[in-house]
Coordinates of C-alpha atoms in Angstrom, one line a residue:
X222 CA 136.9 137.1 104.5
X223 CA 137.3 134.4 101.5
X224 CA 141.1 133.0 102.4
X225 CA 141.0 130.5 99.7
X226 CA 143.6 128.2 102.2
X227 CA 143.6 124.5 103.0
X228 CA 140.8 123.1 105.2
X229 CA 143.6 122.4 108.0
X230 CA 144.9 125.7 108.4
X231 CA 141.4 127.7 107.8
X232 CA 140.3 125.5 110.8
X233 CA 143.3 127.3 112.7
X234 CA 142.5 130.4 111.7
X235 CA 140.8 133.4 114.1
X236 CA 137.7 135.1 113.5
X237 CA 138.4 137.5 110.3
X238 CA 136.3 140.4 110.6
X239 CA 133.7 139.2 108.2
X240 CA 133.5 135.5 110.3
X241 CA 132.8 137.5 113.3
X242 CA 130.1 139.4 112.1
X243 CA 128.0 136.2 110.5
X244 CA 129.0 135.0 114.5
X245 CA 127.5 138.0 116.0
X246 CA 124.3 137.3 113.3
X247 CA 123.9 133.9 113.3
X248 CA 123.7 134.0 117.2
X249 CA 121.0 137.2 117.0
X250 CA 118.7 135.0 114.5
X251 CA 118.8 131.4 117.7
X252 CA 118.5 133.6 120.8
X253 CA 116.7 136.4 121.7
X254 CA 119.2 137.0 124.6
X255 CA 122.2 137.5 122.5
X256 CA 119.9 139.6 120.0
X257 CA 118.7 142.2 122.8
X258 CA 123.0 142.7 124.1
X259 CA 123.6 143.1 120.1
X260 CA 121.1 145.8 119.9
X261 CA 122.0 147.6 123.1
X262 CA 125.7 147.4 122.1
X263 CA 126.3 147.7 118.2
X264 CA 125.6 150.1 115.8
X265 CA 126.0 149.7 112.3
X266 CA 128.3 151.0 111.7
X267 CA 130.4 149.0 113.7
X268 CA 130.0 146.3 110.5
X269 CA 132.5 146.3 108.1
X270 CA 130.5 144.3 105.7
X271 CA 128.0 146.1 103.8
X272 CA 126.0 143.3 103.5
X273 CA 125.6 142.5 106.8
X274 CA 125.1 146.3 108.0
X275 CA 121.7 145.6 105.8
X276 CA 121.0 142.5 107.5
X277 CA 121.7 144.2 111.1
X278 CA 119.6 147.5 110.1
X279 CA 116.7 145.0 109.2
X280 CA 117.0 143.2 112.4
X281 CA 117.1 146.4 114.2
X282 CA 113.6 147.7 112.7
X283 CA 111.9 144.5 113.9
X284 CA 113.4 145.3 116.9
X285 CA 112.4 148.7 117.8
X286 CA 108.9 147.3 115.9
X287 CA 108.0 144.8 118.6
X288 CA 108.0 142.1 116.1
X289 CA 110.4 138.8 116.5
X290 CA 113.7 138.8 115.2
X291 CA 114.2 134.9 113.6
X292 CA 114.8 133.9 109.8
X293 CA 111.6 134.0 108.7
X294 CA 110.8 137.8 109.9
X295 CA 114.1 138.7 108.8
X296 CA 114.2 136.8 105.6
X297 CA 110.6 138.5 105.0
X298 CA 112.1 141.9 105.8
X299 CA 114.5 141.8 103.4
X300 CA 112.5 140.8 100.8
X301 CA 110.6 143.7 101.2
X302 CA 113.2 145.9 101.3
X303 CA 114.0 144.7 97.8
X304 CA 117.7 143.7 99.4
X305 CA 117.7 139.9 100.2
X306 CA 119.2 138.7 96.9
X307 CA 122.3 141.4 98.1
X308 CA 122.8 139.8 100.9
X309 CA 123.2 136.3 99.6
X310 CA 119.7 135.3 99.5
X311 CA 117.8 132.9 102.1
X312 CA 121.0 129.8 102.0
X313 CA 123.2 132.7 103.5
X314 CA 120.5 133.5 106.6
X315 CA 120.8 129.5 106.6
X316 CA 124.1 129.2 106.9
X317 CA 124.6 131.9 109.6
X318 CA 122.4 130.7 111.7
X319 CA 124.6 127.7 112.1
X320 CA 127.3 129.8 113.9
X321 CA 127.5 130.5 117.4
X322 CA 123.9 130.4 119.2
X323 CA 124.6 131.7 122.5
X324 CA 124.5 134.5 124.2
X325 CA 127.8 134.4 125.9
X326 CA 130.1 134.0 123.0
X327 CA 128.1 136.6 121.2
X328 CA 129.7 139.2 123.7
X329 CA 133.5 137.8 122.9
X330 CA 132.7 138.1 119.1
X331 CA 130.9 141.5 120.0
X332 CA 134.1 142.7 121.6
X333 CA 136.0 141.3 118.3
X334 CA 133.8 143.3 116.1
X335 CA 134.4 146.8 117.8
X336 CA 138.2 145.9 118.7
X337 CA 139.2 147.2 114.8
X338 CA 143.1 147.1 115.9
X339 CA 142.6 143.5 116.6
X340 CA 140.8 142.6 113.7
X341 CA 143.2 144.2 111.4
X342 CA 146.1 142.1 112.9
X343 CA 144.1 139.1 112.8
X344 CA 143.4 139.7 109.0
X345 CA 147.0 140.7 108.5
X346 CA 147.7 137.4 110.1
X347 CA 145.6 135.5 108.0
X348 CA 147.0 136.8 104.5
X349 CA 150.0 135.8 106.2
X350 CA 149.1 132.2 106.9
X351 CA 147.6 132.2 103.0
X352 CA 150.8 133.5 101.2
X353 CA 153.3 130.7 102.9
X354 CA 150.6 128.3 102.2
X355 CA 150.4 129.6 98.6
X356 CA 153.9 129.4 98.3
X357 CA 154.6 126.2 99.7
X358 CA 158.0 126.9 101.3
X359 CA 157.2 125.1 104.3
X360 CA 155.9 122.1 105.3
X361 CA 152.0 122.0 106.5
X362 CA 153.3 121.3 110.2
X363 CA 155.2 124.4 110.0
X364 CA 152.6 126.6 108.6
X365 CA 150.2 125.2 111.4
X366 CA 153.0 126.4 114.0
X367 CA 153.8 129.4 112.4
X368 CA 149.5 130.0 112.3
X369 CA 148.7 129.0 116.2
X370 CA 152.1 131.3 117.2
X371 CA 150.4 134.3 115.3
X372 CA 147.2 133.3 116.5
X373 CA 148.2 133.3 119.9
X374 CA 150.5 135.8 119.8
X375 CA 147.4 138.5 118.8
X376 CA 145.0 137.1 121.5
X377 CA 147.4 137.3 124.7
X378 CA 148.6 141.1 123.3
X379 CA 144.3 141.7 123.4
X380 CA 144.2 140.2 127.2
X381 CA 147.3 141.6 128.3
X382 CA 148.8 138.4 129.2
X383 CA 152.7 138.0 129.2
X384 CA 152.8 134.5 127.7
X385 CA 152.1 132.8 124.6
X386 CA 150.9 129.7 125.5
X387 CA 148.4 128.1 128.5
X388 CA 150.2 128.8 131.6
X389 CA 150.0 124.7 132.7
X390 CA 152.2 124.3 129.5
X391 CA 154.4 127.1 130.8
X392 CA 154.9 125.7 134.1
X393 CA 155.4 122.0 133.0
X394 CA 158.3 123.2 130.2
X395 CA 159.8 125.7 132.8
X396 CA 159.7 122.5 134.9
X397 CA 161.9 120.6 132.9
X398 CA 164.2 123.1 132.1
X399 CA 164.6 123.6 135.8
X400 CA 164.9 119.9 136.5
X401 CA 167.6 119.4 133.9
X402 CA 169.4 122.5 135.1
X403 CA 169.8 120.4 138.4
X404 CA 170.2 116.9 137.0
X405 CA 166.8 115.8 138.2
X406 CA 165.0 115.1 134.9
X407 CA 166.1 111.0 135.2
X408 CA 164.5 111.0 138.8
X409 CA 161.3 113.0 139.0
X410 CA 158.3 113.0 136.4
X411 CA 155.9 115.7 135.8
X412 CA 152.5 114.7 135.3
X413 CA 149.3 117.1 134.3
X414 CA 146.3 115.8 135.7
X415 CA 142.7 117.1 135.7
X416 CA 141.3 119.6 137.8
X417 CA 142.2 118.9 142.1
X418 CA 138.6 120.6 142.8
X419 CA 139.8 123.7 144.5
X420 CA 140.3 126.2 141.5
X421 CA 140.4 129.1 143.5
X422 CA 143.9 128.3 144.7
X423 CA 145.0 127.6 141.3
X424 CA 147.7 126.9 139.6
X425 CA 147.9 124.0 142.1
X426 CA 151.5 122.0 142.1
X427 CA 151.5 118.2 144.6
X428 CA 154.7 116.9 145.2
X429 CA 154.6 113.2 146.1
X430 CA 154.8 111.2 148.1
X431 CA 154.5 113.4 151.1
X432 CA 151.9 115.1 148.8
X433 CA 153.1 118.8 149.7
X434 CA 150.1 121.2 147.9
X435 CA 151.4 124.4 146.4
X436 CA 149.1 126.7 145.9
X437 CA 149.3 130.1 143.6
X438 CA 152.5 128.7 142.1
X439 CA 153.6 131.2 138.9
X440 CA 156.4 130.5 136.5
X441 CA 158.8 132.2 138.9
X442 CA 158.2 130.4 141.7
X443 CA 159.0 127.2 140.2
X444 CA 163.3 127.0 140.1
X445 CA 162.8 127.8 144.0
X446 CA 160.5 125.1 144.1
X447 CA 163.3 122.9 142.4
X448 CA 165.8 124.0 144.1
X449 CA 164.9 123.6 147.3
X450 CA 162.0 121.1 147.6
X451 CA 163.2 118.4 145.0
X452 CA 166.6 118.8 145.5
X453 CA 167.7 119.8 148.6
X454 CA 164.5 118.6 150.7
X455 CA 163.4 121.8 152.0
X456 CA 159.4 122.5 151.7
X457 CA 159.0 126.5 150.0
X458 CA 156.9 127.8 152.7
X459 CA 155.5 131.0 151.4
X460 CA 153.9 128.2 148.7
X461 CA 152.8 125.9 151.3
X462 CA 148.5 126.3 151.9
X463 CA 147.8 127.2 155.3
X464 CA 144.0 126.7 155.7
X465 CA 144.2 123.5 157.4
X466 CA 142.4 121.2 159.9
X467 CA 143.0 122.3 163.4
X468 CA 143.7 118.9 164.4
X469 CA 147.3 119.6 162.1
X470 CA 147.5 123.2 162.5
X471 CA 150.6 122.1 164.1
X472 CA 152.3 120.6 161.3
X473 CA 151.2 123.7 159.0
X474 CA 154.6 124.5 158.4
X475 CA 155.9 121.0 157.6
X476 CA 153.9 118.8 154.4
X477 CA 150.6 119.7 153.9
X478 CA 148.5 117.2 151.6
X479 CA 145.1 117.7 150.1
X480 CA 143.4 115.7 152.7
X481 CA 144.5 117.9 156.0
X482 CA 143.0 121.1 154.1
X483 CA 139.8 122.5 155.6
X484 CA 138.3 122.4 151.9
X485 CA 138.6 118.3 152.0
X486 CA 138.3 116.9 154.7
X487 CA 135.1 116.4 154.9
X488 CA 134.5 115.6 151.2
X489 CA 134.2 112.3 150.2
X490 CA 135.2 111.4 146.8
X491 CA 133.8 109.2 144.8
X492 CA 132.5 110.1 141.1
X493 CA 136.0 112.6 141.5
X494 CA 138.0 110.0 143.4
X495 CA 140.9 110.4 140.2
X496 CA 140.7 113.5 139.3
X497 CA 144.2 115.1 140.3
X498 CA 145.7 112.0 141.4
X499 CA 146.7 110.9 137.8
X500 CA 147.5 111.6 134.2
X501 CA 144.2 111.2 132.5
X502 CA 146.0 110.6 128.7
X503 CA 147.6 107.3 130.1
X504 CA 145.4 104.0 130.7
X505 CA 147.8 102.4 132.5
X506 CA 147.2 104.9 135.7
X507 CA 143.4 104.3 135.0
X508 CA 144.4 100.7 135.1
X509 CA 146.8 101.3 138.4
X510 CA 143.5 102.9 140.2
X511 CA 141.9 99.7 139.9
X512 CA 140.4 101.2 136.1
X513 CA 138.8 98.4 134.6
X514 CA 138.7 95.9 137.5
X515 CA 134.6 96.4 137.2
X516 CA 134.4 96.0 134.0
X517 CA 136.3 92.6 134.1
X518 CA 134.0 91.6 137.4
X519 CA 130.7 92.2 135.1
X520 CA 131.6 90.1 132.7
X521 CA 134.0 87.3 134.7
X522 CA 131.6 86.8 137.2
X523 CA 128.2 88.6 137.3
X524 CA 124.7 88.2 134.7
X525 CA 123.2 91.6 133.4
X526 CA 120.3 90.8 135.4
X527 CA 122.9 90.8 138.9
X528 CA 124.7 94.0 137.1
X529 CA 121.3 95.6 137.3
X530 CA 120.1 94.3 140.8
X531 CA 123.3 95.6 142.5
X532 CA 123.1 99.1 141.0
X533 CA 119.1 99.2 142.1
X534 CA 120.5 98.2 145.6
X535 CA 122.9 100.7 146.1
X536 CA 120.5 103.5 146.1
X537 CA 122.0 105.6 143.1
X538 CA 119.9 108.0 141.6
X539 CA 120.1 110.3 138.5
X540 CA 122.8 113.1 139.1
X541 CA 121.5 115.3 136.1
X542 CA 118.6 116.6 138.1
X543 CA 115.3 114.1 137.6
X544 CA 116.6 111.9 140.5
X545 CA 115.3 108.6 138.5
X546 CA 116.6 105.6 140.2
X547 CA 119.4 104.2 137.6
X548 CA 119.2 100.2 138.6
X549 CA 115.2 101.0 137.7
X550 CA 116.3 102.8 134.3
X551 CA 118.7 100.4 133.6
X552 CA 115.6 97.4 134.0
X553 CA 113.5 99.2 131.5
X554 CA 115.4 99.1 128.7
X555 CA 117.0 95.7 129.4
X556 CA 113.4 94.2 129.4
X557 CA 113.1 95.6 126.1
X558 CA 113.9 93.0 123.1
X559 CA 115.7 94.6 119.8
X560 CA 118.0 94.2 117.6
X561 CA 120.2 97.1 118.6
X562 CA 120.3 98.8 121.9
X563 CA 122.4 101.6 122.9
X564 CA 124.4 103.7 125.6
X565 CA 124.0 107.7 125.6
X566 CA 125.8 109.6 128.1
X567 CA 124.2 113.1 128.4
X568 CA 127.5 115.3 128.7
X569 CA 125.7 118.9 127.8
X570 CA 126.3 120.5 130.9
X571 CA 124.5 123.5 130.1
X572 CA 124.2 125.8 133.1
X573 CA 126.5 128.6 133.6
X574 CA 128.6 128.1 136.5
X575 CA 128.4 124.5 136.3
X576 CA 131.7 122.0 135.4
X577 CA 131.1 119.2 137.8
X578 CA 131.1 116.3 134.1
X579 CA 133.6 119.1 132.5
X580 CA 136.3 117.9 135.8
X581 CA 135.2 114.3 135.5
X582 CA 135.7 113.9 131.7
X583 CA 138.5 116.1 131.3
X584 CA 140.2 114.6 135.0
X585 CA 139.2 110.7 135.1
X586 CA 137.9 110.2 131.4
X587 CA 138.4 106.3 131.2
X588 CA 135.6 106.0 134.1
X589 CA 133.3 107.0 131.7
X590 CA 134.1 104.4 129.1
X591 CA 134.1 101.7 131.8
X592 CA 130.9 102.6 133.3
X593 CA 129.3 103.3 130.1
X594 CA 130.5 99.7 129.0
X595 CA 129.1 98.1 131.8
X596 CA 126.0 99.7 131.4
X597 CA 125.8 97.9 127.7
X598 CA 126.7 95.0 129.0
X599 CA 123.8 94.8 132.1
X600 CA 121.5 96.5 129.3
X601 CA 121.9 94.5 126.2
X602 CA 123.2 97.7 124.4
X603 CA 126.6 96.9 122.1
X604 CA 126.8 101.0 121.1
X605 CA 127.1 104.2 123.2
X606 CA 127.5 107.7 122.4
X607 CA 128.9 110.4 124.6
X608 CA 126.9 113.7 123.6
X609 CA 129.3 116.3 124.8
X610 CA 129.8 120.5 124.5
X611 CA 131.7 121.7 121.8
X612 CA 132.9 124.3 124.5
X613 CA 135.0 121.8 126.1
X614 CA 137.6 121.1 124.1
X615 CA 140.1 119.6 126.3
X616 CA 137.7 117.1 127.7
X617 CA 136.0 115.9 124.0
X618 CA 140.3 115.3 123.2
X619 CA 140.7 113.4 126.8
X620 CA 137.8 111.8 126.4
X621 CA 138.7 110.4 122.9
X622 CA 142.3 109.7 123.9
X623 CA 140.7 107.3 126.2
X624 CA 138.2 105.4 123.7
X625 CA 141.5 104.6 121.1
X626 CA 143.5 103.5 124.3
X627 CA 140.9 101.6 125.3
X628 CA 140.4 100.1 122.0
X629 CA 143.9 99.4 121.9
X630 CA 143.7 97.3 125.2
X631 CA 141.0 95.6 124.2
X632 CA 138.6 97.2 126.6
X633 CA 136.3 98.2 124.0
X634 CA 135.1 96.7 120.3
X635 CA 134.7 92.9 120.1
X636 CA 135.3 90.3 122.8
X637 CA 136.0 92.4 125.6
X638 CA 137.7 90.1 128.4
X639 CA 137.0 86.8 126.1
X640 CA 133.5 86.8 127.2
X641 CA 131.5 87.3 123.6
X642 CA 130.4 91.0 124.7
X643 CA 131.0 93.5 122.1
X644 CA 130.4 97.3 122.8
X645 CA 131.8 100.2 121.1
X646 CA 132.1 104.3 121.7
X647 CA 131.4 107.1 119.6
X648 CA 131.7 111.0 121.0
X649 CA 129.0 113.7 119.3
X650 CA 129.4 117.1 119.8
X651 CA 127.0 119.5 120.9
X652 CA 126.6 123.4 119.5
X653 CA 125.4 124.6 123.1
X654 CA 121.4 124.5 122.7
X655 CA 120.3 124.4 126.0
X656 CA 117.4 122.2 125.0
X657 CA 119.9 119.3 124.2
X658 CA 120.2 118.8 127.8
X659 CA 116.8 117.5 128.0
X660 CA 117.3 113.4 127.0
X661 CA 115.2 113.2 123.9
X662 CA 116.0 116.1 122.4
X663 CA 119.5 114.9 123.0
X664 CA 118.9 111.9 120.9
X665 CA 117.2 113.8 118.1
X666 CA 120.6 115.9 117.6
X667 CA 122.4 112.8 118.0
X668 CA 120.5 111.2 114.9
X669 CA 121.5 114.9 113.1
X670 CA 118.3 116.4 113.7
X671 CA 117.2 119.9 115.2
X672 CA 117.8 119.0 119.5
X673 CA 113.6 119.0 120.3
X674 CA 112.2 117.2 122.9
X675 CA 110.0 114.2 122.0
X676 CA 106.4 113.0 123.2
X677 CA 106.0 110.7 126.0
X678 CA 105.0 107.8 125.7
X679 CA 107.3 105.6 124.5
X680 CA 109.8 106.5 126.7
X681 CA 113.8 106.5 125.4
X682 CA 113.5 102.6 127.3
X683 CA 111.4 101.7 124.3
X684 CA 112.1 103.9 121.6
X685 CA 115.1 106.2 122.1
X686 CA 118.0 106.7 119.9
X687 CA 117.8 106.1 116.2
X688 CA 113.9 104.5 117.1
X689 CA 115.8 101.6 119.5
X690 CA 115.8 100.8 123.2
X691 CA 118.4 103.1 124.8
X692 CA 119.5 103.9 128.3
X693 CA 120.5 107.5 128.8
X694 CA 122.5 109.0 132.4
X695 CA 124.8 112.1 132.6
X696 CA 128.6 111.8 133.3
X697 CA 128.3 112.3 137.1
X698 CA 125.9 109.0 137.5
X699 CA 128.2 106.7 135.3
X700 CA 131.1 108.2 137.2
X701 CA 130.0 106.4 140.6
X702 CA 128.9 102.6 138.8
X703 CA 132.6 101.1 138.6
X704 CA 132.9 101.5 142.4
X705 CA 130.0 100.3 143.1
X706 CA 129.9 97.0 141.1
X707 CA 134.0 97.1 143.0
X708 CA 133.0 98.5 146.4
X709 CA 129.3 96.9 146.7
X710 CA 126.1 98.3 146.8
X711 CA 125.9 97.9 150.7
X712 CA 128.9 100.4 150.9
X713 CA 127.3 103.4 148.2
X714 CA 124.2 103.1 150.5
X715 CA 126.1 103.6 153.6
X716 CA 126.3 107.3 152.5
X717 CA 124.0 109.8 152.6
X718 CA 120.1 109.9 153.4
X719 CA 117.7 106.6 153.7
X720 CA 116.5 108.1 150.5
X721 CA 119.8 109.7 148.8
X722 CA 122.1 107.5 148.7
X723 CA 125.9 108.4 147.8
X724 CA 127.5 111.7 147.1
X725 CA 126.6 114.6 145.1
X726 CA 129.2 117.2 143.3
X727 CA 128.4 120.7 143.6
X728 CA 130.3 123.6 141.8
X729 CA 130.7 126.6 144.3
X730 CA 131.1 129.7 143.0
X731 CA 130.3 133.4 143.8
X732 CA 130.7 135.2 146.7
X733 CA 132.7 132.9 148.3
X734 CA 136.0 131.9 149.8
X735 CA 137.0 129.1 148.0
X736 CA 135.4 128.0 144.8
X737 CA 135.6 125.3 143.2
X738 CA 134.6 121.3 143.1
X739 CA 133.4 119.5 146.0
X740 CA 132.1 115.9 146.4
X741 CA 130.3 115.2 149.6
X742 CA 127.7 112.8 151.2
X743 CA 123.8 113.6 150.6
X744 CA 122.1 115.3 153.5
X745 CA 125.2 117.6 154.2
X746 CA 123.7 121.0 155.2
X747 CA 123.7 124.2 153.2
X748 CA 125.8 125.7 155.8
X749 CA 128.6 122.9 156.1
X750 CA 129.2 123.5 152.6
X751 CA 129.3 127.2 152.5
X752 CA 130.8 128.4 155.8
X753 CA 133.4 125.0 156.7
X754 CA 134.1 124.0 152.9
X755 CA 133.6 127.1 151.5
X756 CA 135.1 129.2 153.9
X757 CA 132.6 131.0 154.1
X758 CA 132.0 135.0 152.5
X759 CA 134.7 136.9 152.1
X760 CA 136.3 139.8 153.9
X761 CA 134.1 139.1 157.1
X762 CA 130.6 140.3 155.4
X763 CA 127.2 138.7 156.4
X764 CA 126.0 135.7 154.5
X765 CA 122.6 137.0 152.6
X766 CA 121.3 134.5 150.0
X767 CA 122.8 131.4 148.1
X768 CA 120.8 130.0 145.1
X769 CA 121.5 126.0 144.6
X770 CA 120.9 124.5 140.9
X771 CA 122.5 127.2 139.2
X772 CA 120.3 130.0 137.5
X773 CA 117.8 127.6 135.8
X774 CA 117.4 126.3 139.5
X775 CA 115.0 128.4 140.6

């Protein structure tokens, strides 16, 4: 659907029906998993375009055919059947293949398609959007609140939900009201954090400094919470998370922190050491958890080539999966003369089920900057990039909250800490090719190109981004540099194995008591984490099979 509006608000705007069909296509023509569940669950008639009921019907012939379903087969298809020019010609099969490649959100917009209530509302909601934006009565920040409140408004009827916004925003604003109710606003602050690791206990609420951890806490539960925690000192029990340590099974009933839980305790955090603890929008808690101390160390006191040396002595290793010692990395590309050098973080966590750099960048995203800084500095490089998932919107807006305050503090752009060093951040977002996990084909959809993997030799040391010596790690292995270069190499490689050094974050999830993040030494065993961090399988049943790496781990 054509709504003729302003940029601003059509980027506001839901699916119409017509958008959600060129979705559902466009996702058909890059993936052959999101074509076969299109196949097996449309019809189509379930199109309200005409034009794309032809392009569908086509696609459905190859199908049943045997032959592929891409542009080119389909394009050729059409052309036969005398209908491509009706369709738009070939730039329209271009343009929607540039929408939504992936299976998984081709179900959502599948479920859009046959929903025909919801569409309606959503198009009724957009002609809405388009007359007050024709008619100019109201500013363009009321016609974006007025769009998001309609917008929402349809989406939580269609789940069922009872609220129109996030429920974190509803417990923090039903939290202030509460607190000014009882003349506490002045003396207790409300911070949002990133994710405490344990998400099946969710929504989680800390009260500090005892550090009392609420589990399962619903917008009802929080005026008792007021009440009688925060103002009259007494702890809401039923609230309260039981599954503690033995050794304070005792005390269950009295403040229960994080750290007595059985889910902790034996975790040891150190890419995650701030996620939870503070407000990841404000530098000046970064700052408070020794942020930036590393950063001023490098290049106060240390050369690259010590940088280097102490990150090869800790032990670290590549947390995206290859294992590649990072100190040894690092070497490569600093031995490597040019004229420009950069800094890629690889942030396209692409497995299902995985949101270990997802907690990090959306939890502790000014670690990231720092280490990635550092890493320029030790390197030579005076660029990065941070190549992260368009699917995570709340960490590419934490993320870049954290670049301009660090660009305001003069931790990143010229002169950083008076020492000469200049080095500078940029984000790039990723459309969800799985491909674009592997590093060079990274790089190539950096530069704007289609995300394929390069030829090796030269290696991304020599010639990586834009054709210049660049040092790529994902968001777990920069998470754990600033505490080394703080903490000492001699202190990483105290943990784990004489040949895995450090910790490792898993995601748990499945069939499984308590899922979630955890951060814990290398060489714990399968069973520690399943049965004592995990809490084992649920209702009592026998443990069968766990697979570790996700689905593409084998």
């Amino acid at each position: 659907m054509e709504t003729g509006v302003p940029e601003q608000i059509a980027s506001a705007l839901p699916p119409s029906s017509i958008d959600a069909e060129r979705s559902v296509l466009g996702a058909m023509l890059q993936d052959s998993g999101a074509a076969t569940l299109a196949f097996e669950t449309l019809a189509p008639e379930d199109f309200y375009s005409a034009e794309h009921k032809e392009i569908f019907e086509a696609m459905r012939a190859l199908h049943i055919a045997g032959n592929p379903v891409d542009l080119m087969t389909v394009g050729n298809e059409l052309t036969r059947r005398g209908t491509l020019d009706g369709v738009g010609g070939a730039p329209y099969l271009l343009q929607a293949v540039r929408f939504v490649p992936t299976t998984a959100n081709t179900r959502t917009y599948i479920q859009i398609v046959q929903e025909k209530s919801t569409l309606r509302r959503l198009i009724s909601a957009a002609q809405t959007i388009q007359r007050q934006c024709y008619a100019q009565s109201d500013s363009l920040a009321d016609v974006l609140h007025n769009a998001e409140r309609l917008i929402f408004d349809i989406v939580m009827r269609r789940a069922g939900a009872e609220t129109l916004v996030p429920l974190n925003k509803v417990l923090m604003s039903t939290f202030e009201e509460e607190l000014k109710k009882q003349g506490l606003e002045d003396e207790i602050k409300i911070v949002q954090t990133g994710c405490f690791g344990l998400c099946a206990l969710g929504p989680v609420v800390i009260v500090y400094p005892e550090g009392t951890f609420y589990s399962h806490v619903k917008k009802e539960d929080v005026a008792e919470i007021v009440e009688e925690h925060l103002l009259k000192g007494r702890l809401v029990d039923r609230l309260v998370y039981k599954d503690v340590a033995e050794e304070v099974k005792d005390a269950a009933v009295r403040h229960v922190s994080l750290n007595d839980t059985n889910f902790y305790k034996t975790q040891k955090r150190v890419a995650l050491r701030n996620c939870g603890l503070i407000n990841p929008e404000n530098i000046d808690e970064y700052i408070a958890m020794d942020g930036y101390a590393a950063l001023g160390k490098v290049l106060t006191e240390m050369t690259p080539e010590q940088v280097i040396q102490e990150v090869k002595d800790s032990g670290l290793r590549g947390r995206g999966g290859g294992g590649f010692p990072t100190g040894l990395k690092w070497s490569f590309t600093a031995a490597n003369a040019a004229d420009q050098k950069y800094v890629v973080c690889n942030a396209d966590e692409g497995d299902p089920g995985a949101f270990m750099d997802r907690s990090v960048l959306e939890g502790d995203p000014h670690c990231i900057v720092e280490a990635m800084t550092i890493c320029g500095y030790a390197t030579g490089a005076t660029e990065g990039y941070v190549y992260v998932r368009a699917e995570y919107p709340i960490a590419v807006k934490r993320l870049q909250i954290a670049i301009d305050e660090a660009r305001e503090y003069g931790l990143l752009g010229k002169n950083i800490f008076d020492s000469g060093f200049d080095f500078d951040l940029h984000i790039r977002l990723g459309a969800g090719a799985f491909v674009c996990g592997e590093e060079t084909a990274l790089m190539t959809s950096i530069e704007g190109n289609r995300g394929e993997p390069r030829p090796r030799p030269p290696d991304p040391a020599v010639k990586g981004l834009f054709g210049k010596p660049t040092t790529e790690n994902n968001v777990e292995t920069f998470a754990n540099i600033p505490q080394i270069i703080l903490k000492g190499a001699k202190w990483f490689a105290s943990m784990g194995t004489e040949r895995s050094k450090g910790t490792k974050v898993f995601a748990l999830g499945g069939k499984i008591v308590n899922t979630g993040l955890v951060e814990i030494p290398m060489g714990t065993t399968l069973r520690e984490i399943i049965e004592d961090i995990g809490g084992g399988v649920p209702h009592g049943k026998k443990f069968k099979a766990a697979q570790t790496g996700g689905p593409s781990g084998g």
